Amino acid sequence: TQNNKLIQDQGEYQRLKELYNLDQTYEDYPKVAASIISKDPGNWYDTFMINKGSDDGIRVDNNVIAGKGLVGIVTEVGSSWATVRSIVNGDLELIDEGKLRFEQLYDQENKVTVGERIVTSNISEKFVEGLFIGYVSEVQVDSNNLTKTGTIVTPVDFLHLKDVFVITVN
């Protein structure tokens, strides 16, 4: 029993340490910590509900982070809950590999290469600047020779999310 309790405590310590490090990484942004209280059926967290809402300063379109990067965006808010839509887009095989797909990327100057670090841009209307999304793991030119498709390795474990931070600025 004591061993099980110690293993459980160690897991909790690791989770809290990860949250602390994430808080320090994005210390310039005001944040609210929240726990996931439910999710849509399935193995990954494409939409889920958290235990904080408008009473805590959370609004629609607030960005949500966990692990070491971007998780998603708030889509609906109640007084003590909010719904989050993740950046994951329904490809089971990729999710299991910890990857995200990108499509129709216009890259005329061939700047996007494998290993490139991807972060949110200052020109986005929905995401605050500088949130880590992941690293490019594959990139290929589409048949139209104008756009590219590929995958990004995400730093977020979408299969085991428990706690998140909501950035309370848009």
mmCIF file of C-alpha atoms in Angstrom:
data_model
loop_
_atom_site.group_PDB
_atom_site.id
_atom_site.type_symbol
_atom_site.label_atom_id
_atom_site.label_comp_id
_atom_site.label_asym_id
_atom_site.label_seq_id
_atom_site.Cartn_x
_atom_site.Cartn_y
_atom_site.Cartn_z
ATOM 1 C CA THR A 1 0.000 0.000 0.000
ATOM 2 C CA GLN A 2 2.812 2.388 0.877
ATOM 3 C CA ASN A 3 4.590 1.636 -2.417
ATOM 4 C CA ASN A 4 1.416 2.371 -4.363
ATOM 5 C CA LYS A 5 0.947 5.625 -2.448
ATOM 6 C CA LEU A 6 4.557 6.632 -3.177
ATOM 7 C CA ILE A 7 4.173 5.832 -6.878
ATOM 8 C CA GLN A 8 0.964 7.887 -6.981
ATOM 9 C CA ASP A 9 2.636 10.781 -5.132
ATOM 10 C CA GLN A 10 5.592 10.676 -7.509
ATOM 11 C CA GLY A 11 3.241 10.909 -10.499
ATOM 12 C CA GLU A 12 1.468 13.885 -8.908
ATOM 13 C CA TYR A 13 4.823 15.545 -8.193
ATOM 14 C CA GLN A 14 5.899 15.120 -11.837
ATOM 15 C CA ARG A 15 2.590 16.586 -13.075
ATOM 16 C CA LEU A 16 2.871 19.600 -10.765
ATOM 17 C CA LYS A 17 6.528 20.113 -11.669
ATOM 18 C CA GLU A 18 5.592 20.118 -15.359
ATOM 19 C CA LEU A 19 2.853 22.697 -14.695
ATOM 20 C CA TYR A 20 5.272 24.876 -12.754
ATOM 21 C CA ASN A 21 7.812 24.751 -15.595
ATOM 22 C CA LEU A 22 5.100 25.627 -18.114
ATOM 23 C CA ASP A 23 4.011 28.554 -15.953
ATOM 24 C CA GLN A 24 7.608 29.810 -15.864
ATOM 25 C CA THR A 25 8.027 29.390 -19.639
ATOM 26 C CA TYR A 26 5.018 31.623 -20.325
ATOM 27 C CA GLU A 27 5.326 33.902 -17.299
ATOM 28 C CA ASP A 28 4.503 37.011 -19.376
ATOM 29 C CA TYR A 29 0.934 35.819 -19.908
ATOM 30 C CA PRO A 30 -1.745 35.857 -17.177
ATOM 31 C CA LYS A 31 -2.994 32.303 -16.662
ATOM 32 C CA VAL A 32 -5.581 30.302 -14.762
ATOM 33 C CA ALA A 33 -4.833 26.679 -13.852
ATOM 34 C CA ALA A 34 -7.675 24.239 -14.505
ATOM 35 C CA SER A 35 -8.355 20.524 -14.346
ATOM 36 C CA ILE A 36 -10.088 18.534 -17.041
ATOM 37 C CA ILE A 37 -13.427 17.279 -15.752
ATOM 38 C CA SER A 38 -14.799 15.542 -18.862
ATOM 39 C CA LYS A 39 -14.026 14.844 -22.500
ATOM 40 C CA ASP A 40 -15.768 13.638 -25.610
ATOM 41 C CA PRO A 41 -15.740 9.870 -26.145
ATOM 42 C CA GLY A 42 -12.599 8.473 -27.712
ATOM 43 C CA ASN A 43 -8.934 8.063 -26.900
ATOM 44 C CA TRP A 44 -7.735 11.608 -27.344
ATOM 45 C CA TYR A 45 -8.831 15.013 -26.155
ATOM 46 C CA ASP A 46 -10.265 16.686 -29.272
ATOM 47 C CA THR A 47 -12.817 18.542 -27.118
ATOM 48 C CA PHE A 48 -12.938 18.559 -23.346
ATOM 49 C CA MET A 49 -14.386 20.478 -20.408
ATOM 50 C CA ILE A 50 -12.405 22.178 -17.634
ATOM 51 C CA ASN A 51 -13.436 23.174 -14.111
ATOM 52 C CA LYS A 52 -12.948 26.935 -14.512
ATOM 53 C CA GLY A 53 -15.113 29.490 -16.301
ATOM 54 C CA SER A 54 -16.192 33.120 -16.546
ATOM 55 C CA ASP A 55 -16.081 33.529 -12.753
ATOM 56 C CA ASP A 56 -12.329 32.845 -13.067
ATOM 57 C CA GLY A 57 -11.782 35.293 -15.959
ATOM 58 C CA ILE A 58 -11.970 32.744 -18.769
ATOM 59 C CA ARG A 59 -13.514 33.847 -22.076
ATOM 60 C CA VAL A 60 -14.219 32.322 -25.487
ATOM 61 C CA ASP A 61 -11.052 32.253 -27.662
ATOM 62 C CA ASN A 62 -8.648 32.105 -24.689
ATOM 63 C CA ASN A 63 -5.657 29.881 -25.514
ATOM 64 C CA VAL A 64 -5.036 26.670 -23.538
ATOM 65 C CA ILE A 65 -1.578 25.188 -22.880
ATOM 66 C CA ALA A 66 -0.263 22.038 -21.184
ATOM 67 C CA GLY A 67 2.839 19.873 -21.257
ATOM 68 C CA LYS A 68 5.255 22.160 -23.061
ATOM 69 C CA GLY A 69 2.961 23.817 -25.553
ATOM 70 C CA LEU A 70 -0.344 24.691 -27.153
ATOM 71 C CA VAL A 71 -3.331 22.433 -26.510
ATOM 72 C CA GLY A 72 -6.266 24.374 -27.940
ATOM 73 C CA ILE A 73 -8.720 27.211 -27.593
ATOM 74 C CA VAL A 74 -11.781 27.887 -25.414
ATOM 75 C CA THR A 75 -14.994 27.588 -27.457
ATOM 76 C CA GLU A 76 -17.723 27.874 -24.812
ATOM 77 C CA VAL A 77 -17.814 29.273 -21.271
ATOM 78 C CA GLY A 78 -20.137 28.939 -18.277
ATOM 79 C CA SER A 79 -19.658 30.496 -14.867
ATOM 80 C CA SER A 80 -17.662 27.545 -13.488
ATOM 81 C CA TRP A 81 -16.742 25.530 -16.615
ATOM 82 C CA ALA A 82 -15.407 25.948 -20.132
ATOM 83 C CA THR A 83 -15.179 23.789 -23.233
ATOM 84 C CA VAL A 84 -11.858 23.547 -25.064
ATOM 85 C CA ARG A 85 -11.329 22.472 -28.693
ATOM 86 C CA SER A 86 -7.862 21.046 -29.097
ATOM 87 C CA ILE A 87 -5.497 21.595 -32.018
ATOM 88 C CA VAL A 88 -5.712 17.845 -32.637
ATOM 89 C CA ASN A 89 -7.598 16.936 -35.782
ATOM 90 C CA GLY A 90 -8.954 13.364 -35.839
ATOM 91 C CA ASP A 91 -6.123 11.198 -37.233
ATOM 92 C CA LEU A 92 -5.840 8.307 -34.762
ATOM 93 C CA GLU A 93 -2.576 6.976 -36.147
ATOM 94 C CA LEU A 94 -0.891 10.371 -35.919
ATOM 95 C CA ILE A 95 -2.246 11.072 -32.427
ATOM 96 C CA ASP A 96 -0.833 7.761 -31.197
ATOM 97 C CA GLU A 97 2.565 8.853 -32.569
ATOM 98 C CA GLY A 98 2.290 12.280 -30.888
ATOM 99 C CA LYS A 99 1.991 14.095 -34.216
ATOM 100 C CA LEU A 100 -0.279 16.710 -35.773
ATOM 101 C CA ARG A 101 -0.963 17.185 -39.482
ATOM 102 C CA PHE A 102 -0.641 20.483 -41.334
ATOM 103 C CA GLU A 103 -2.067 21.110 -44.793
ATOM 104 C CA GLN A 104 -2.051 23.742 -47.511
ATOM 105 C CA LEU A 105 1.009 25.542 -46.182
ATOM 106 C CA TYR A 106 2.152 28.197 -48.639
ATOM 107 C CA ASP A 107 5.966 28.165 -48.507
ATOM 108 C CA GLN A 108 7.231 29.651 -51.772
ATOM 109 C CA GLU A 109 10.716 30.320 -50.357
ATOM 110 C CA ASN A 110 11.144 26.770 -48.964
ATOM 111 C CA LYS A 111 11.751 27.965 -45.414
ATOM 112 C CA VAL A 112 9.889 25.108 -43.694
ATOM 113 C CA THR A 113 12.175 22.110 -43.199
ATOM 114 C CA VAL A 114 12.236 19.007 -40.990
ATOM 115 C CA GLY A 115 13.272 19.968 -37.461
ATOM 116 C CA GLU A 116 11.886 23.514 -37.743
ATOM 117 C CA ARG A 117 10.394 24.807 -34.467
ATOM 118 C CA ILE A 118 6.761 25.915 -34.932
ATOM 119 C CA VAL A 119 5.170 28.574 -32.700
ATOM 120 C CA THR A 120 2.025 30.676 -32.912
ATOM 121 C CA SER A 121 2.333 33.889 -34.880
ATOM 122 C CA ASN A 122 1.687 37.504 -33.975
ATOM 123 C CA ILE A 123 -0.608 37.804 -37.008
ATOM 124 C CA SER A 124 -3.070 35.197 -35.706
ATOM 125 C CA GLU A 125 -6.486 36.447 -34.655
ATOM 126 C CA LYS A 126 -7.061 33.460 -32.358
ATOM 127 C CA PHE A 127 -3.719 32.635 -30.759
ATOM 128 C CA VAL A 128 -1.337 34.724 -28.673
ATOM 129 C CA GLU A 129 2.196 35.033 -29.989
ATOM 130 C CA GLY A 130 4.974 32.572 -29.260
ATOM 131 C CA LEU A 131 3.150 29.472 -28.008
ATOM 132 C CA PHE A 132 5.123 26.344 -28.871
ATOM 133 C CA ILE A 133 3.248 23.958 -31.194
ATOM 134 C CA GLY A 134 6.005 21.452 -32.027
ATOM 135 C CA TYR A 135 8.712 20.505 -34.510
ATOM 136 C CA VAL A 136 8.202 19.710 -38.200
ATOM 137 C CA SER A 137 8.770 15.962 -38.648
ATOM 138 C CA GLU A 138 7.737 15.548 -42.299
ATOM 139 C CA VAL A 139 7.056 17.925 -45.171
ATOM 140 C CA GLN A 140 6.123 17.267 -48.796
ATOM 141 C CA VAL A 141 5.059 19.406 -51.736
ATOM 142 C CA ASP A 142 1.420 18.998 -52.740
ATOM 143 C CA SER A 143 0.435 17.963 -56.276
ATOM 144 C CA ASN A 144 -0.411 21.600 -57.094
ATOM 145 C CA ASN A 145 3.277 22.546 -56.513
ATOM 146 C CA LEU A 146 2.071 25.592 -54.546
ATOM 147 C CA THR A 147 1.402 24.267 -51.059
ATOM 148 C CA LYS A 148 2.883 21.720 -48.654
ATOM 149 C CA THR A 149 1.529 19.058 -46.334
ATOM 150 C CA GLY A 150 3.279 17.403 -43.430
ATOM 151 C CA THR A 151 3.377 16.527 -39.764
ATOM 152 C CA ILE A 152 4.503 18.189 -36.549
ATOM 153 C CA VAL A 153 5.674 16.359 -33.424
ATOM 154 C CA THR A 154 3.773 17.906 -30.520
ATOM 155 C CA PRO A 155 5.200 18.353 -27.001
ATOM 156 C CA VAL A 156 1.735 17.684 -25.527
ATOM 157 C CA ASP A 157 0.559 14.191 -24.585
ATOM 158 C CA PHE A 158 -3.033 14.442 -25.831
ATOM 159 C CA LEU A 159 -3.815 10.928 -24.606
ATOM 160 C CA HIS A 160 -3.184 11.729 -20.929
ATOM 161 C CA LEU A 161 -4.180 15.351 -20.322
ATOM 162 C CA LYS A 162 -5.266 16.157 -16.755
ATOM 163 C CA ASP A 163 -4.321 19.775 -16.013
ATOM 164 C CA VAL A 164 -4.034 22.823 -18.251
ATOM 165 C CA PHE A 165 -3.409 26.554 -18.096
ATOM 166 C CA VAL A 166 -5.804 28.975 -19.757
ATOM 167 C CA ILE A 167 -4.153 32.178 -20.929
ATOM 168 C CA THR A 168 -6.651 34.875 -19.989
ATOM 169 C CA VAL A 169 -5.830 37.339 -22.768
ATOM 170 C CA ASN A 170 -6.889 37.099 -26.416
#
